[in-house]
Amino acid sequence: MPMEIVDNTTENRFEILLDGKVAGFADYRLLPTKVVFTHTEVLPAYEGQGLAGKLVGQALQMSADTGLRVVPLCPYVAKYIERHPEFKDLVDAPDRTA
């Protein structure tokens, strides 16, 4: 099943698509120098396949590639960053946890 992760700027969210259908999303608010992740969700029919991790990992990488800092208000994004320290430097300084 083909998988694609896209930045749907109209909806302010990154989406993971399977066979062209939305299987999950990570909502965000875009600010001039940072992206605030507010909510991540995988639709029930697609749960248990590791899609949230793939989605958030790619969303963080895409944010890094554009030079944006990250504010992980979404608990899933915050936990993902804790488990993947290579993304810790993306976290906006006031929001970093030691």
Short mmCIF file of C-alpha atoms in Angstrom, two decimals:
data_model
loop_
_atom_site.label_atom_id
_atom_site.label_comp_id
_atom_site.label_asym_id
_atom_site.label_seq_id
_atom_site.Cartn_x
_atom_site.Cartn_y
_atom_site.Cartn_z
CA MET A 1 0.00 0.00 0.00
CA PRO A 2 1.68 3.26 -1.12
CA MET A 3 2.33 5.71 1.72
CA GLU A 4 2.91 9.45 1.38
CA ILE A 5 3.31 12.24 3.91
CA VAL A 6 2.28 15.70 2.78
CA ASP A 7 2.03 19.18 4.25
CA ASN A 8 -1.58 20.24 3.70
CA THR A 9 -1.12 23.99 4.23
CA THR A 10 -4.81 24.67 3.54
CA GLU A 11 -5.80 22.58 6.59
CA ASN A 12 -2.65 23.47 8.64
CA ARG A 13 -1.69 19.86 9.11
CA PHE A 14 0.70 17.18 7.95
CA GLU A 15 -1.17 14.18 6.60
CA ILE A 16 -0.19 10.56 6.10
CA LEU A 17 -1.89 9.12 3.04
CA LEU A 18 -2.32 5.43 2.27
CA ASP A 19 -3.46 4.72 -1.27
CA GLY A 20 -4.27 8.44 -1.53
CA LYS A 21 -6.60 8.41 1.51
CA VAL A 22 -5.93 10.31 4.74
CA ALA A 23 -4.99 7.79 7.43
CA GLY A 24 -3.83 10.31 10.01
CA PHE A 25 -2.73 13.89 10.58
CA ALA A 26 -0.69 16.19 12.79
CA ASP A 27 -2.32 19.60 13.25
CA TYR A 28 -0.12 22.67 13.58
CA ARG A 29 -0.13 26.45 13.85
CA LEU A 30 2.48 28.12 11.70
CA LEU A 31 4.22 31.17 13.15
CA PRO A 32 6.95 33.24 11.45
CA THR A 33 9.86 31.23 12.88
CA LYS A 34 8.24 28.14 14.35
CA VAL A 35 5.60 25.50 13.98
CA VAL A 36 3.39 24.66 16.97
CA PHE A 37 2.19 21.06 16.88
CA THR A 38 -1.19 20.88 18.61
CA HIS A 39 -2.69 17.44 17.92
CA THR A 40 -1.81 14.14 16.25
CA GLU A 41 -4.36 11.51 15.28
CA VAL A 42 -4.47 8.27 13.33
CA LEU A 43 -7.91 7.24 12.14
CA PRO A 44 -9.25 4.09 13.88
CA ALA A 45 -9.11 1.93 10.75
CA TYR A 46 -5.34 2.55 10.52
CA GLU A 47 -4.28 2.28 14.17
CA GLY A 48 -1.58 -0.13 15.28
CA GLN A 49 0.56 0.20 12.15
CA GLY A 50 3.14 2.69 13.46
CA LEU A 51 1.77 5.44 11.25
CA ALA A 52 1.81 8.16 13.93
CA GLY A 53 5.55 7.72 14.39
CA LYS A 54 6.21 7.83 10.65
CA LEU A 55 4.02 10.91 10.32
CA VAL A 56 5.57 12.84 13.20
CA GLY A 57 9.12 11.89 12.26
CA GLN A 58 8.62 13.15 8.72
CA ALA A 59 6.76 16.28 9.91
CA LEU A 60 9.66 17.14 12.22
CA GLN A 61 12.18 16.53 9.45
CA MET A 62 10.20 18.71 7.03
CA SER A 63 10.08 21.46 9.69
CA ALA A 64 13.84 21.19 10.19
CA ASP A 65 14.44 21.32 6.44
CA THR A 66 12.61 24.66 6.25
CA GLY A 67 14.49 26.08 9.26
CA LEU A 68 11.50 26.24 11.58
CA ARG A 69 11.73 25.72 15.33
CA VAL A 70 9.20 23.35 16.91
CA VAL A 71 6.82 23.81 19.85
CA PRO A 72 5.46 20.36 20.80
CA LEU A 73 2.16 21.14 22.54
CA CYS A 74 0.82 17.80 21.30
CA PRO A 75 1.75 15.13 23.87
CA TYR A 76 2.53 12.58 21.14
CA VAL A 77 4.98 14.95 19.41
CA ALA A 78 6.62 15.77 22.74
CA LYS A 79 7.05 12.05 23.56
CA TYR A 80 8.37 11.36 20.06
CA ILE A 81 11.05 14.02 20.52
CA GLU A 82 11.99 12.53 23.91
CA ARG A 83 12.46 9.13 22.25
CA HIS A 84 14.31 10.58 19.23
CA PRO A 85 16.92 12.99 20.60
CA GLU A 86 18.10 13.88 17.09
CA PHE A 87 15.08 16.22 16.99
CA LYS A 88 15.62 17.81 20.42
CA ASP A 89 17.59 20.73 18.94
CA LEU A 90 14.49 21.72 16.95
CA VAL A 91 12.50 22.51 20.09
CA ASP A 92 12.10 26.23 20.63
CA ALA A 93 14.39 27.19 23.56
CA PRO A 94 11.69 28.32 26.06
CA ASP A 95 9.85 25.02 25.51
CA ARG A 96 12.83 22.69 25.93
CA THR A 97 12.82 20.25 28.77
CA ALA A 98 16.10 19.10 30.25
#
